[in-house]
Coordinates of C-alpha atoms in Angstrom, one line a residue:
M1 CA 90.6 241.1 96.0
N2 CA 87.9 239.0 94.4
N3 CA 84.3 240.2 94.8
I4 CA 83.1 237.4 97.1
H5 CA 79.4 238.3 97.0
A6 CA 79.3 237.7 93.2
P7 CA 77.6 234.4 92.1
T8 CA 80.1 231.8 91.2
V9 CA 77.7 229.6 89.2
E10 CA 77.1 230.7 85.7
S11 CA 73.6 230.9 84.2
G12 CA 72.4 228.0 82.0
P13 CA 71.8 224.3 82.5
T14 CA 73.6 222.9 85.5
S15 CA 73.4 219.2 84.9
G16 CA 73.3 218.7 81.1
R17 CA 70.3 218.6 78.7
A18 CA 68.7 215.5 79.9
A19 CA 68.9 216.1 83.6
A20 CA 68.5 219.0 86.1
N21 CA 69.9 219.0 89.5
G22 CA 71.1 215.4 89.1
H23 CA 67.6 214.0 88.4
N24 CA 66.9 212.6 84.9
K25 CA 63.8 214.2 83.5
D26 CA 63.4 212.5 80.1
N27 CA 61.2 209.6 81.4
L28 CA 59.0 211.7 83.7
S29 CA 55.3 212.1 83.0
L30 CA 53.6 215.5 82.9
M31 CA 52.3 215.1 86.4
E32 CA 55.7 213.9 87.7
L33 CA 57.3 217.0 86.1
M34 CA 54.7 219.2 87.9
D35 CA 55.5 217.4 91.2
E36 CA 59.2 218.1 90.6
K37 CA 58.4 221.7 89.9
D38 CA 56.6 221.9 93.3
R39 CA 59.7 220.3 95.0
V40 CA 62.1 222.8 93.4
E41 CA 59.8 225.7 94.3
G42 CA 59.7 224.5 97.9
E43 CA 63.5 224.2 98.1
M44 CA 64.0 227.7 96.6
K45 CA 61.5 229.1 99.1
A46 CA 63.3 227.5 102.0
L47 CA 66.7 228.7 100.8
S48 CA 65.3 232.2 100.4
G49 CA 64.3 232.0 104.1
V50 CA 67.9 231.2 104.9
L51 CA 69.0 234.4 103.2
D52 CA 66.3 236.3 105.0
S53 CA 67.5 235.0 108.3
H54 CA 70.9 236.7 107.6
G55 CA 69.2 239.9 106.4
V56 CA 70.5 239.6 102.9
N57 CA 69.2 238.7 99.4
M58 CA 70.8 237.5 96.2
N59 CA 72.3 241.0 95.5
T60 CA 73.3 242.2 98.9
S61 CA 77.0 243.0 99.1
L62 CA 79.1 240.8 101.4
L63 CA 81.9 243.4 101.6
T64 CA 82.5 246.5 103.6
F65 CA 82.8 249.8 101.9
D66 CA 86.6 249.4 101.9
G67 CA 86.4 245.9 100.3
F68 CA 86.8 243.6 103.2
P69 CA 84.4 240.7 104.1
R70 CA 81.7 241.7 106.5
A71 CA 82.3 240.4 110.0
D72 CA 78.6 240.4 110.8
L73 CA 77.7 237.8 108.2
D74 CA 78.2 234.0 107.7
I75 CA 79.9 234.5 104.3
A76 CA 80.4 230.8 103.6
Q77 CA 76.8 229.9 104.2
I78 CA 75.4 232.8 102.3
R79 CA 77.6 232.0 99.2
T80 CA 76.6 228.3 99.3
T81 CA 73.0 229.2 99.6
R82 CA 73.2 231.6 96.7
Q83 CA 74.9 229.1 94.5
R84 CA 72.2 226.5 95.3
I85 CA 69.5 229.0 94.5
I86 CA 71.1 229.8 91.1
C87 CA 71.3 226.0 90.3
L88 CA 67.6 225.6 91.2
Q89 CA 66.6 228.6 89.1
N90 CA 68.2 227.0 86.1
D91 CA 66.6 223.7 86.9
Y92 CA 63.3 225.4 87.2
K93 CA 63.6 227.0 83.8
D94 CA 64.3 223.6 82.3
L95 CA 61.3 222.1 84.1
M96 CA 59.0 224.8 82.9
N97 CA 60.2 224.3 79.3
R98 CA 59.6 220.6 79.6
I99 CA 56.1 221.1 81.0
E100 CA 55.2 223.6 78.3
K101 CA 56.4 221.1 75.6
G102 CA 54.6 218.3 77.3
L103 CA 51.3 220.3 77.4
H104 CA 51.6 221.0 73.7
E105 CA 52.3 217.4 72.8
H106 CA 49.5 216.2 75.1
H107 CA 46.8 218.4 73.6
A108 CA 48.0 217.6 70.1
R109 CA 47.8 213.8 71.0
M110 CA 44.4 214.2 72.6
A111 CA 43.1 216.1 69.5
A112 CA 44.4 213.3 67.2
N113 CA 42.9 210.6 69.4
S114 CA 39.6 212.4 69.5
E115 CA 39.4 212.2 65.7
L116 CA 40.4 208.5 65.5
D117 CA 38.6 207.1 68.5
T118 CA 35.2 208.8 68.3
P119 CA 33.0 206.6 66.0
S120 CA 29.5 207.5 64.9
V121 CA 26.3 205.6 64.4
S122 CA 23.2 206.3 62.4
T123 CA 20.0 206.6 64.4
D124 CA 16.7 206.7 62.6
V125 CA 14.2 209.2 64.0
D126 CA 10.6 208.1 63.9
M127 CA 8.4 210.5 61.9
P128 CA 4.6 210.7 61.6
D129 CA 3.0 208.3 59.1
S130 CA 1.9 211.3 57.0
A131 CA 5.4 212.5 56.4
P132 CA 7.0 211.5 53.1
S133 CA 9.6 208.7 53.2
A134 CA 12.2 211.1 51.8
T135 CA 11.8 213.2 55.0
T136 CA 12.2 210.2 57.1
T137 CA 15.5 209.3 55.4
A138 CA 16.7 212.9 55.8
A139 CA 15.9 212.8 59.5
S140 CA 18.6 210.1 60.0
R141 CA 21.4 211.8 61.9
T142 CA 24.8 211.0 63.2
I143 CA 25.3 210.9 66.9
P144 CA 28.9 210.8 68.3
I145 CA 29.7 208.0 70.8
V146 CA 31.7 209.2 73.8
R147 CA 33.8 206.5 75.3
P148 CA 35.2 206.8 78.9
T149 CA 39.0 206.6 79.1
E150 CA 41.2 205.4 81.9
S151 CA 42.4 208.0 84.3
T152 CA 46.1 208.4 83.6
P153 CA 48.2 211.5 83.5
E154 CA 48.5 211.3 79.7
D155 CA 44.7 211.3 79.4
I156 CA 44.1 214.5 81.3
V157 CA 42.7 217.1 79.0
E158 CA 42.6 220.0 81.4
T159 CA 45.8 221.0 83.0
P160 CA 45.7 221.4 86.8
F161 CA 46.1 225.1 87.8
A162 CA 45.7 224.9 91.6
K163 CA 46.4 222.5 94.4
V164 CA 44.5 221.9 97.6
N165 CA 46.9 222.7 100.4
A166 CA 44.7 222.2 103.4
I167 CA 41.1 221.2 104.2
T168 CA 39.1 222.2 107.3
P169 CA 37.0 219.3 108.7
E170 CA 33.2 219.6 108.2
S171 CA 33.7 222.5 105.8
P172 CA 31.9 222.8 102.4
A173 CA 35.2 221.6 100.7
A174 CA 35.4 218.6 103.0
E175 CA 31.7 217.7 102.4
A176 CA 32.2 218.0 98.6
G177 CA 35.0 215.4 98.9
L178 CA 38.1 217.5 98.3
Q179 CA 41.3 216.3 99.9
P180 CA 44.7 217.8 100.5
G181 CA 46.9 217.2 97.5
D182 CA 44.1 217.3 95.0
R183 CA 45.0 219.2 91.8
I184 CA 42.2 221.3 90.4
R185 CA 41.6 221.0 86.7
S186 CA 38.5 223.2 86.5
F187 CA 36.5 225.2 89.0
G188 CA 33.2 226.0 87.4
P189 CA 34.2 228.0 84.3
I190 CA 37.7 228.6 85.6
N191 CA 40.7 226.6 84.2
W192 CA 44.4 226.9 83.7
M193 CA 44.0 229.4 80.9
N194 CA 41.9 232.0 82.7
H195 CA 42.4 231.7 86.4
E196 CA 44.5 234.8 86.6
K197 CA 46.6 233.7 89.6
L198 CA 43.5 232.1 91.3
S199 CA 41.8 235.5 91.6
R200 CA 38.9 234.4 89.4
V201 CA 38.3 231.4 91.6
A202 CA 37.5 233.8 94.5
E203 CA 35.1 235.7 92.2
V204 CA 33.2 232.5 91.2
V205 CA 32.9 231.6 94.9
Q206 CA 31.5 235.0 95.8
R207 CA 28.9 234.8 93.0
N208 CA 27.7 231.3 93.8
E209 CA 26.9 231.2 97.5
R210 CA 24.7 228.2 98.2
R211 CA 24.8 227.2 94.6
P212 CA 26.7 224.1 93.4
I213 CA 30.0 224.6 91.5
L214 CA 31.3 221.7 89.4
V215 CA 34.9 221.0 90.4
K216 CA 37.2 218.6 88.5
V217 CA 40.3 217.4 90.2
V218 CA 43.2 214.9 89.7
R219 CA 44.0 212.8 92.7
K220 CA 47.1 210.7 93.2
D221 CA 46.5 207.0 94.2
G222 CA 48.6 206.6 97.3
N223 CA 52.3 206.1 96.7
S224 CA 51.8 204.9 93.1
H225 CA 52.3 207.0 90.0
S226 CA 48.7 206.6 88.9
F227 CA 46.1 209.3 89.1
R228 CA 42.3 209.4 89.2
E229 CA 40.1 212.1 87.6
L230 CA 37.2 213.1 89.9
Q231 CA 34.3 215.4 89.7
M232 CA 32.4 216.9 92.6
Q233 CA 29.8 219.5 93.5
L234 CA 31.1 222.2 95.8
V235 CA 28.5 224.5 97.5
P236 CA 30.1 227.7 99.0
R237 CA 28.4 229.0 102.1
K238 CA 29.2 231.3 105.0
D239 CA 27.3 229.6 107.8
W240 CA 29.3 226.4 108.1
G241 CA 31.1 227.5 111.2
G242 CA 34.6 228.4 109.9
R243 CA 36.5 231.0 108.0
G244 CA 35.6 231.8 104.4
M245 CA 33.0 230.1 102.2
L246 CA 34.9 226.9 101.3
G247 CA 37.1 225.9 104.2
C248 CA 40.1 225.0 102.1
H249 CA 43.4 226.6 101.1
L250 CA 44.4 226.7 97.4
V251 CA 47.8 227.4 96.1
P252 CA 49.0 227.6 92.4
A253 CA 49.8 224.2 91.0

């Protein structure tokens, strides 16, 4: 008798190189890939809940000790759910590889653009009349000109590491202007490279009660595929009338 609890979908890409789970990924922007990652994570979590409802996991045997199907389980649903989870796990690996590649390309592109698009001007600094003219010439210095850029996903320098999942009205987070769905690029000194699974965000909050923290976020414009980069000052405090010092719930991006 075949082992019916064994996965029937082999590891590896499930929909070809250019697509995962039937959705073409080649033309997606970095932010759209992150949205797709969130969707896949949500579906895998829901499917894991289905297995939990049956009291099994991906490795639980569906056979009795003597090799017969267990009568207390919905074998067909469990096998279908497991197969779907395996497909999503493969899709998730593909998405993460694409996101990592996109991040490397994005930062390389931003570094190249920074060298090409940052001109300089010479500014003469007035010196006292008693100073030699040679000193005045040497005092001329080069000042970089920083030009604002349009807020598009490709122009985002700092990669979002957290997402605002919920906001309590009249909380410090609400007063600062945070909204559900905002993706946090930096939280004071914390960014995607050092947040340590968001644990350092909590440390910054605790150390800065009643002191403003600069928060940079990316916000999606309605149903469009455009995004805005925003900055706001968030002041943690305990006396605002709710739980915690922020009044918002953050989850990994």
